[in-house]
Coordinates of N, CA and C in Angstrom, one line a residue:
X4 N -17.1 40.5 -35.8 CA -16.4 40.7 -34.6 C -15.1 39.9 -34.5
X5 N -14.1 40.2 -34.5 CA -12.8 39.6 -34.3 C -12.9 39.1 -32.8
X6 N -11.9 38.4 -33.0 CA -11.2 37.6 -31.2 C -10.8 39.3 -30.4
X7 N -12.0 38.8 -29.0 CA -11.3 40.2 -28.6 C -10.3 39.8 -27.2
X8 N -9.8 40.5 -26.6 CA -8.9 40.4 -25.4 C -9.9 40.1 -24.5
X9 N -9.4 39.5 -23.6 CA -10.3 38.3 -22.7 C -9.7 38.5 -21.3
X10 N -10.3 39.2 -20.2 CA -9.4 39.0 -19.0 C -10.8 38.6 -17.6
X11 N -9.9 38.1 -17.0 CA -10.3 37.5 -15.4 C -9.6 38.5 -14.3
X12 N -10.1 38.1 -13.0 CA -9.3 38.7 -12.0 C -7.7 38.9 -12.2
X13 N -7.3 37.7 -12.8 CA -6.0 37.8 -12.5 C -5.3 37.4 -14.2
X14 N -5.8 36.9 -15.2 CA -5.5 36.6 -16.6 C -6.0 37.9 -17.2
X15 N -5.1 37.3 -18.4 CA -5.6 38.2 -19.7 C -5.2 37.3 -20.9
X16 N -6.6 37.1 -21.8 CA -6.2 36.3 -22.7 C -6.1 36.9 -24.1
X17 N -5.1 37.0 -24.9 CA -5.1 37.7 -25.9 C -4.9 36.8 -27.1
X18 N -6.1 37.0 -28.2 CA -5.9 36.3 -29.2 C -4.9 35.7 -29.8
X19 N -4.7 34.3 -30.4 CA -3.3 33.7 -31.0 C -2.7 34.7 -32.0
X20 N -1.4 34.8 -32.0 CA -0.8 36.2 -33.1 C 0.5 35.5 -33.2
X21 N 1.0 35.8 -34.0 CA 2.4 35.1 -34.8 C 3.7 35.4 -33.8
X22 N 3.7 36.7 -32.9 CA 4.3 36.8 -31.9 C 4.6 35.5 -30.9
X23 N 3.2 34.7 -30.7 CA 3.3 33.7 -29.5 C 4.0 32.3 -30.2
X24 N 4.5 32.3 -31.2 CA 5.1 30.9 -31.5 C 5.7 30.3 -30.6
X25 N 6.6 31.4 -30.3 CA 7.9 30.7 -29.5 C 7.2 30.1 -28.2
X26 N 6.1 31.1 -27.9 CA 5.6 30.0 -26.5 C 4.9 29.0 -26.4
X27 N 4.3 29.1 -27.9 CA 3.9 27.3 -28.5 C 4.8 26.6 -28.3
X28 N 6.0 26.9 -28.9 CA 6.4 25.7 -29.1 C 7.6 24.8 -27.9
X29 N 7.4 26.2 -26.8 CA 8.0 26.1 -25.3 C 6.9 25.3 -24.6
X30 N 5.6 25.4 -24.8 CA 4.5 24.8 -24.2 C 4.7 23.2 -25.1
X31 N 4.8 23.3 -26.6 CA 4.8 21.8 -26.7 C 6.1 21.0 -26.8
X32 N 7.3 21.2 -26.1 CA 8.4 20.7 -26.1 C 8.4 20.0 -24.4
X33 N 7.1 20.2 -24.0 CA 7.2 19.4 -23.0 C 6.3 18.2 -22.8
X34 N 6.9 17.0 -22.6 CA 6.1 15.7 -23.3 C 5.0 15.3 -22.2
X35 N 5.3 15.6 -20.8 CA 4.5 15.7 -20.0 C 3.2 16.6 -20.3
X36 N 3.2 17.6 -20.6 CA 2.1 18.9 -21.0 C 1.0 18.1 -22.0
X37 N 1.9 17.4 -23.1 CA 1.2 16.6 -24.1 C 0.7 15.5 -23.9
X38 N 0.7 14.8 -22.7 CA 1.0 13.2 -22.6 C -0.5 12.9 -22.8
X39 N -1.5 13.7 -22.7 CA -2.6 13.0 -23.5 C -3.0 13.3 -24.6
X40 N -2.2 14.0 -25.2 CA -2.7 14.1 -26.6 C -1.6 14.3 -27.7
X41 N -0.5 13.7 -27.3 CA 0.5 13.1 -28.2 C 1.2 12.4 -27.3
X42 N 1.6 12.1 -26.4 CA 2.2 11.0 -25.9 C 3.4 11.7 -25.8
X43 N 4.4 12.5 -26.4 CA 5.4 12.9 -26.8 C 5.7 14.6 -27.1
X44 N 7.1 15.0 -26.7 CA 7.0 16.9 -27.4 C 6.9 16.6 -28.7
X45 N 6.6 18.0 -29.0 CA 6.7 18.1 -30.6 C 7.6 18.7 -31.0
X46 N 8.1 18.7 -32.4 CA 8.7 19.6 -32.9 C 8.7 20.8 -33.0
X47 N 9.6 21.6 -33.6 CA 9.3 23.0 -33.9 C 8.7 23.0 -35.3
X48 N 8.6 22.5 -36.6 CA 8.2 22.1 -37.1 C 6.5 21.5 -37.1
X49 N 6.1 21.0 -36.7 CA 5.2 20.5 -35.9 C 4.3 21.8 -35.2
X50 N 5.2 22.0 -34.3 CA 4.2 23.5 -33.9 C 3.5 24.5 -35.1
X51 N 5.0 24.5 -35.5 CA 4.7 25.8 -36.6 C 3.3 25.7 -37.5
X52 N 3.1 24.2 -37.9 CA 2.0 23.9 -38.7 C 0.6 23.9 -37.8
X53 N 0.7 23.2 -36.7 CA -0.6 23.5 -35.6 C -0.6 25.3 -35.5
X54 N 0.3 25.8 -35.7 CA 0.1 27.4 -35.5 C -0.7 28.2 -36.5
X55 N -0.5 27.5 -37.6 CA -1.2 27.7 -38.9 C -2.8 27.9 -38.8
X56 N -2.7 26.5 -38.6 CA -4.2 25.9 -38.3 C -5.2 26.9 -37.0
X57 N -3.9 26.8 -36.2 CA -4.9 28.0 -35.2 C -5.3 29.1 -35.6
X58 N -4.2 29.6 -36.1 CA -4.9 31.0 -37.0 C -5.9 30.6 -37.7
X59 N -6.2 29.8 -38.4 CA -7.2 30.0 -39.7 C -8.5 29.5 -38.8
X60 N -8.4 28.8 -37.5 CA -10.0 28.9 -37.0 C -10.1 30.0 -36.4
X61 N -9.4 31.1 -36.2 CA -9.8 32.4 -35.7 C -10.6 33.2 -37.0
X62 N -10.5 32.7 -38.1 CA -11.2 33.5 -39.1 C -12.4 32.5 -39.1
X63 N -12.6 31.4 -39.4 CA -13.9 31.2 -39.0 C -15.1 31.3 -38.7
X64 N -15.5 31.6 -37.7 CA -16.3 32.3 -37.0 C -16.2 33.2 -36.0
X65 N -16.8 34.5 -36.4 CA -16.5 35.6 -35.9 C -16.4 35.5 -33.9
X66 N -14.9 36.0 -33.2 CA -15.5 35.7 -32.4 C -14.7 34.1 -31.6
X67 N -14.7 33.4 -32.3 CA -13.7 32.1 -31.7 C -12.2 32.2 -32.2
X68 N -11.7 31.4 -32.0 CA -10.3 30.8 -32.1 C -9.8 30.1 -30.6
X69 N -8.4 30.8 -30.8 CA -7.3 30.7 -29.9 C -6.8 31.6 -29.1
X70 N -6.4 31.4 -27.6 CA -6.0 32.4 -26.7 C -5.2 32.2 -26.3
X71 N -3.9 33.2 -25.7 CA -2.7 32.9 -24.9 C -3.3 33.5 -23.9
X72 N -3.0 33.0 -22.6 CA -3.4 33.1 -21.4 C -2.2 34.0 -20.8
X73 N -1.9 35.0 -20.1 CA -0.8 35.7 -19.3 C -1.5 35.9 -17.8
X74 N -0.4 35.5 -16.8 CA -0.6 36.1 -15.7 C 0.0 37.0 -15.0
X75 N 0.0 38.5 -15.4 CA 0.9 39.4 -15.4 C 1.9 39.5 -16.6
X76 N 3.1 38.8 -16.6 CA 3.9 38.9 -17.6 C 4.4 37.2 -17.7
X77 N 3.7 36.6 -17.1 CA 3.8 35.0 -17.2 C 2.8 34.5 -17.9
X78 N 3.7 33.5 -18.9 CA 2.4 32.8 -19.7 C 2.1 31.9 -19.0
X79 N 0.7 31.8 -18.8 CA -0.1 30.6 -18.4 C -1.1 29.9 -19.4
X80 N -1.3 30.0 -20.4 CA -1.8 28.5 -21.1 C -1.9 29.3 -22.3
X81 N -2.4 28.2 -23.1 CA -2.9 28.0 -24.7 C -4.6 27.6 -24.5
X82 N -5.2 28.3 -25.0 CA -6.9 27.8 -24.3 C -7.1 28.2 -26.5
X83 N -8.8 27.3 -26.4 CA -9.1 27.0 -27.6 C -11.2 27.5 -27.4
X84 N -11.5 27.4 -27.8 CA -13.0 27.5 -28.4 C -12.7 28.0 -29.8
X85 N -12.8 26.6 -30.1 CA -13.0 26.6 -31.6 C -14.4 26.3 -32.3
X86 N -14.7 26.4 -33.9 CA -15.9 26.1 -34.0 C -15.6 24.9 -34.6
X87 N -16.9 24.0 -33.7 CA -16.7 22.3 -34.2 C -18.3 21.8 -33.6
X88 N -18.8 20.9 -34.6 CA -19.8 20.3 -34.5 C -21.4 21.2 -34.2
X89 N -20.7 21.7 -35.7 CA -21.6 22.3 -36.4 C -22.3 23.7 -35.9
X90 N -22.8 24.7 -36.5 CA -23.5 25.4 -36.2 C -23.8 25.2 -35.0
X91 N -23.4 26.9 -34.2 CA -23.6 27.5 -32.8 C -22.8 26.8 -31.6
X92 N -22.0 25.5 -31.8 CA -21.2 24.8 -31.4 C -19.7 25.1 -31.5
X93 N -19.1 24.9 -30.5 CA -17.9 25.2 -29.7 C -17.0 24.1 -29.0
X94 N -16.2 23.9 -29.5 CA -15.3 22.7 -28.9 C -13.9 23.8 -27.4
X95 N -14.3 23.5 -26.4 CA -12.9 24.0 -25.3 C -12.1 23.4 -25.2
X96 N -11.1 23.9 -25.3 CA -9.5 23.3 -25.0 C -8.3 24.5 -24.4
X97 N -8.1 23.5 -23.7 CA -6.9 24.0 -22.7 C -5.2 23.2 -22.5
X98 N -4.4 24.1 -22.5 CA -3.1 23.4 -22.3 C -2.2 24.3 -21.2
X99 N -1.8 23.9 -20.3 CA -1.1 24.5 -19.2 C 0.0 24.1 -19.6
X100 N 0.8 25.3 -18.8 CA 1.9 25.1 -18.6 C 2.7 24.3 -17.4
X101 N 3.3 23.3 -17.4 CA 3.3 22.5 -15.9 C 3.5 23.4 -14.8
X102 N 4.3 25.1 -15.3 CA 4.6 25.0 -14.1 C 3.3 26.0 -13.2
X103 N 2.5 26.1 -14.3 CA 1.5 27.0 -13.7 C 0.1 25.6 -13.5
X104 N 0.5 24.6 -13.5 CA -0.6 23.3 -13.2 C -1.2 24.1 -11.6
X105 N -1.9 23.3 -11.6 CA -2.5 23.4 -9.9 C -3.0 24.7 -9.5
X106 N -3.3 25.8 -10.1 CA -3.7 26.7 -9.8 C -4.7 27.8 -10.2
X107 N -5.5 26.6 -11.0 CA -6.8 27.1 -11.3 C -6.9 27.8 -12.4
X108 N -5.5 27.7 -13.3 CA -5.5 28.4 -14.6 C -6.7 27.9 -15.6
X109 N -6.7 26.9 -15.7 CA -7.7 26.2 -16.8 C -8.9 26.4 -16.7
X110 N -9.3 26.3 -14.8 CA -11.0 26.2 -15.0 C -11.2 28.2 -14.7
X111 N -10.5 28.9 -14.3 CA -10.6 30.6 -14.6 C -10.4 31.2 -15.8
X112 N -10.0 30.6 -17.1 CA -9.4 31.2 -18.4 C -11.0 30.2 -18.8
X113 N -10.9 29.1 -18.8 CA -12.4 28.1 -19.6 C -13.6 29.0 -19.4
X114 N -13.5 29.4 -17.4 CA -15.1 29.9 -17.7 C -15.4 32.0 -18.3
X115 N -14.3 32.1 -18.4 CA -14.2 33.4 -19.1 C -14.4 33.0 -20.6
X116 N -13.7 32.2 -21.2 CA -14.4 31.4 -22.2 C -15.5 31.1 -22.8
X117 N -15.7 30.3 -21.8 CA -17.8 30.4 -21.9 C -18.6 31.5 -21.9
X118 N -18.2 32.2 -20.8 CA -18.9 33.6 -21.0 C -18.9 34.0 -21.7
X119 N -17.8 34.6 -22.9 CA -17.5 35.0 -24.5 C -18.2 34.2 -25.2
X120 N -18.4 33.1 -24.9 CA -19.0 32.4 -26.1 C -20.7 32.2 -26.7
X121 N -21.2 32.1 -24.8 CA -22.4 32.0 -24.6 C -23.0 33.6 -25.0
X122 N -22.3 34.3 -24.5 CA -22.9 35.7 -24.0 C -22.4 36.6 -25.0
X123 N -21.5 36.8 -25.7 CA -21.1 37.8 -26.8 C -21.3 36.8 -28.3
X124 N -20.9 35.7 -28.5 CA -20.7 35.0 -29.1 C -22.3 34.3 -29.8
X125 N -22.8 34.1 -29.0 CA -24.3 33.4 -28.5 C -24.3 32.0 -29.2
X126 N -23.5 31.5 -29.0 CA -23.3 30.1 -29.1 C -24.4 29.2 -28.2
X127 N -25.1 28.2 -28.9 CA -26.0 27.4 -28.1 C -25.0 25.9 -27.5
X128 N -23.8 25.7 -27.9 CA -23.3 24.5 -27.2 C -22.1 24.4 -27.0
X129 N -21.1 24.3 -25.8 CA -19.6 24.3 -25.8 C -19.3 22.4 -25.1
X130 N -18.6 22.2 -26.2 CA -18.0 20.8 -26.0 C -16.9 20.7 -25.5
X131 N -16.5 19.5 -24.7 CA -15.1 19.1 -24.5 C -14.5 17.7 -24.6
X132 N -13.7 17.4 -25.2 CA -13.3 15.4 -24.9 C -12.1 15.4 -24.2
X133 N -12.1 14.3 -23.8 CA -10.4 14.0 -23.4 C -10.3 12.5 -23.3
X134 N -9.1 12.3 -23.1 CA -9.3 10.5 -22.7 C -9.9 10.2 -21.2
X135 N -10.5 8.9 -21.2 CA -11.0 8.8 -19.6 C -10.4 8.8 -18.6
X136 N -8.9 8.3 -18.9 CA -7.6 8.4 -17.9 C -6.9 9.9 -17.2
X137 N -7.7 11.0 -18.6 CA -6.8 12.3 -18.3 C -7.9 12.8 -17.0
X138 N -8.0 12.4 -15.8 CA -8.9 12.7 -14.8 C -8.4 14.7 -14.6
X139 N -7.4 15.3 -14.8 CA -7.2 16.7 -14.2 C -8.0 17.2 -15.4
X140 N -7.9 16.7 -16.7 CA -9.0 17.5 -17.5 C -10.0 17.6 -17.5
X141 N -10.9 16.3 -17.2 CA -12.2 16.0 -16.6 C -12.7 17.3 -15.3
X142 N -11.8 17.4 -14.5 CA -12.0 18.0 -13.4 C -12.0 19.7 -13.6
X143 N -11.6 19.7 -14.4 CA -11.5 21.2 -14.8 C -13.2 21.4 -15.6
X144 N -12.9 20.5 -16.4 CA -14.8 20.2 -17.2 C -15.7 20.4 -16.0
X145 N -15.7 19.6 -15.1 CA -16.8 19.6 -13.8 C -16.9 20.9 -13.2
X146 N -15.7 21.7 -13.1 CA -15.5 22.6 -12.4 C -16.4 24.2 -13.1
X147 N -16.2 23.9 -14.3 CA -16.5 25.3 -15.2 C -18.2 24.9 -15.4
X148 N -18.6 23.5 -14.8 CA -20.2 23.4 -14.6 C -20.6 22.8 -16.4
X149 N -19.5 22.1 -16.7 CA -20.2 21.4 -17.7 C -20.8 19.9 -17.3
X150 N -21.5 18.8 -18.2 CA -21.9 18.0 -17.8 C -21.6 16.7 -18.5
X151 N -21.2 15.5 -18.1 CA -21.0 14.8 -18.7 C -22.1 14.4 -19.6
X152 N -21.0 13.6 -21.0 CA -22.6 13.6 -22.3 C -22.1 11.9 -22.6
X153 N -21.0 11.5 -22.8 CA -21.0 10.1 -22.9 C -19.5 9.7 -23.2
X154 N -19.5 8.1 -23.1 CA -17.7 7.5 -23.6 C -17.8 7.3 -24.3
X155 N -17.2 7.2 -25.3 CA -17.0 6.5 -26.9 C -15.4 6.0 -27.4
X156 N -15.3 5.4 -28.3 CA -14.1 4.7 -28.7 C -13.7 5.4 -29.8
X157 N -12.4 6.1 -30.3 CA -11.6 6.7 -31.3 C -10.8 5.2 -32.0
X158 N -10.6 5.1 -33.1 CA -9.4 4.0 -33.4 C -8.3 4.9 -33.8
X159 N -7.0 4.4 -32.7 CA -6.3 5.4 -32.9 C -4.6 4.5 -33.7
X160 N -4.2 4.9 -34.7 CA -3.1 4.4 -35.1 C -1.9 3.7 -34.6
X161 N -1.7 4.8 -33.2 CA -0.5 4.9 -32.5 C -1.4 5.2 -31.2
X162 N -2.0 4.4 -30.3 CA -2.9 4.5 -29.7 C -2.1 4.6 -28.1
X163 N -2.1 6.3 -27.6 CA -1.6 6.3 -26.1 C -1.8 5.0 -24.5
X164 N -1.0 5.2 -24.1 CA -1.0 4.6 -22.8 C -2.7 5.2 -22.0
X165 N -3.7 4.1 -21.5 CA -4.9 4.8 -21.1 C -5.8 4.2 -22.4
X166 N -5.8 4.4 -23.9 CA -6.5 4.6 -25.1 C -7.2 3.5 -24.7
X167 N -7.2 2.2 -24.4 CA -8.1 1.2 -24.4 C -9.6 1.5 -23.4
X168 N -9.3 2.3 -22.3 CA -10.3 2.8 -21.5 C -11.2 4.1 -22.5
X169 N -10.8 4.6 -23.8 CA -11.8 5.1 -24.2 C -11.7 6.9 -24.2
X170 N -12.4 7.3 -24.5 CA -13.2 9.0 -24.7 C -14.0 9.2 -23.8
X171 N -14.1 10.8 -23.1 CA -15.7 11.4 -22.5 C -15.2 12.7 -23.0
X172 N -16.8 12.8 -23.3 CA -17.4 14.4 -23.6 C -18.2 15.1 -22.5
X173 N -18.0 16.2 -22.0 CA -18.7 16.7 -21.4 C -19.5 18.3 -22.4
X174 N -20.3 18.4 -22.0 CA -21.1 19.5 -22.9 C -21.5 20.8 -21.9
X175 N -22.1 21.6 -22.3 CA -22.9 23.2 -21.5 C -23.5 23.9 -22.6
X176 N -24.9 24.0 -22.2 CA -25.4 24.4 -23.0 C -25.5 25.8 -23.2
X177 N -26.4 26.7 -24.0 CA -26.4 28.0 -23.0 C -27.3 28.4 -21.9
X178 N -28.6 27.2 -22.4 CA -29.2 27.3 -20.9 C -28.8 27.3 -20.1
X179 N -28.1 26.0 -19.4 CA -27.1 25.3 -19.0 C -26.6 26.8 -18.4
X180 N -25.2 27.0 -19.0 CA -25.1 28.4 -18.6 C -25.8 29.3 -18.0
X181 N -26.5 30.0 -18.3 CA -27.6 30.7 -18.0 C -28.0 30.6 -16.7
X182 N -28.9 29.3 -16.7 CA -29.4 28.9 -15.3 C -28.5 29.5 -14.0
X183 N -27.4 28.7 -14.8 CA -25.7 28.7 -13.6 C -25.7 30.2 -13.2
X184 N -25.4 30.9 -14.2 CA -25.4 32.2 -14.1 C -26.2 32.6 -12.8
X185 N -27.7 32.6 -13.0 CA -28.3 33.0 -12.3 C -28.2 32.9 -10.5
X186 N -28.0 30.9 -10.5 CA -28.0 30.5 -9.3 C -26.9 30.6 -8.5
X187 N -26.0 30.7 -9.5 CA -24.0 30.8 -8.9 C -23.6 29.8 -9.4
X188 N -22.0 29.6 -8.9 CA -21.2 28.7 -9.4 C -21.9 27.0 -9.5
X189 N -21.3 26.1 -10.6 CA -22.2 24.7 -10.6 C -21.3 24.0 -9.6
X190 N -21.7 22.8 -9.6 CA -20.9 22.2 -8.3 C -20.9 21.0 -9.5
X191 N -20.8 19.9 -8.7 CA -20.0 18.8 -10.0 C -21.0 17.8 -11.0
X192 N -21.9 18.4 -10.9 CA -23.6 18.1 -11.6 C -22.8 17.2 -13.1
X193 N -23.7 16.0 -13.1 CA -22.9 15.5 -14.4 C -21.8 14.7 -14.3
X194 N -21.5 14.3 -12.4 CA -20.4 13.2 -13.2 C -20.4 11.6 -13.4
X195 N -19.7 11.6 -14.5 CA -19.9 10.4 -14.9 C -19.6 9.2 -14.3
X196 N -20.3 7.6 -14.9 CA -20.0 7.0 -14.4 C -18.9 6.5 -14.4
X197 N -18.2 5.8 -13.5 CA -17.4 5.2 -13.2 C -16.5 4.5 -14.3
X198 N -15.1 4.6 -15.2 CA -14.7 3.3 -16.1 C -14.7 1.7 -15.5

């Protein structure tokens, strides 16, 4: 089963394709967009090779990769479920565009995500990390009804502003899912404790 087109009320996500470079590298030329996970823009250079890589987790396992987000004829994100941490496991990732921040792009594109993943995909686990400081990512995690799973410490070379405060993972199972399904949207079940 290849990556298929993915839409919501108001998105449509269509698999990563050599076409969307330019809006990679428009999405990572802004150092704010990156600031928790490079500190800094990137190159064009730099993209081009993350571009690489995203294609090649789209062959992977049937079914995952990478998505460009459109809202009508506006791009709104770069979103990820990739395969990571092993068998039936799924790592989510999202990157907004600032100017499309604040409007629910991340947690409407993630849980259409999940859906695909749990439900066509039949994935038993979808992961997410971020640093403890990046709180708007966390909130998006709460929101799509995943649950916090724990903090942990990365050693990082060039270690960002925030890094000393640490890692959280939030997880969803497909039960997890499932249940949700049944009962309606989750509310903020799982949040973590306090740094």
């Amino acid at each position: 089963m290849p990556q298929p087109v993915l839409r919501t009320s108001r998105l449509v996500l269509r698999p990563l394709a050599d076409e969307h470079l330019d809006l990679e590298a428009e999405l990572d030329a802004d150092a704010e967009v990156l600031r928790y996970l490079y500190g800094r823009s990137r190159s064009r250079d730099e993209v081009e090779e993350s571009h690489r890589k995203r294609m090649a987790f789209g062959r992977v396992v049937d079914g995952l990769g990478y998505w460009m987000a459109f809202d009508g004829a506006d791009f709104a994100g770069l979103l990820a479920l990739q395969p990571e941490g092993g068998p039936g496991s799924a790592e989510l990732g999202y990157r907004i565009p600032r100017k499309q921040w604040r409007r629910g792009i991340a947690s409407e594109a993630s849980r259409e995500l999940l859906r695909h993943g749990f439900a066509t995909v039949g994935l038993r686990r979808v992961f997410a990390q971020t640093m403890v400081v990046n709180e708007g990512s966390q909130a998006v995690m709460r929101a799509v009804g995943m649950r916090y799973v724990r903090n942990f410490h990365e050693h990082w070379d060039h270690p960002l502003p925030g890094a000393e405060q640490g890692e959280i993972e939030y997880e969803l199972t497909a039960e997890q899912w499932a249940a949700a399904a049944v009962q309606g949207p989750a509310s903020s079940a799982g949040r973590p404790p306090s740094p």
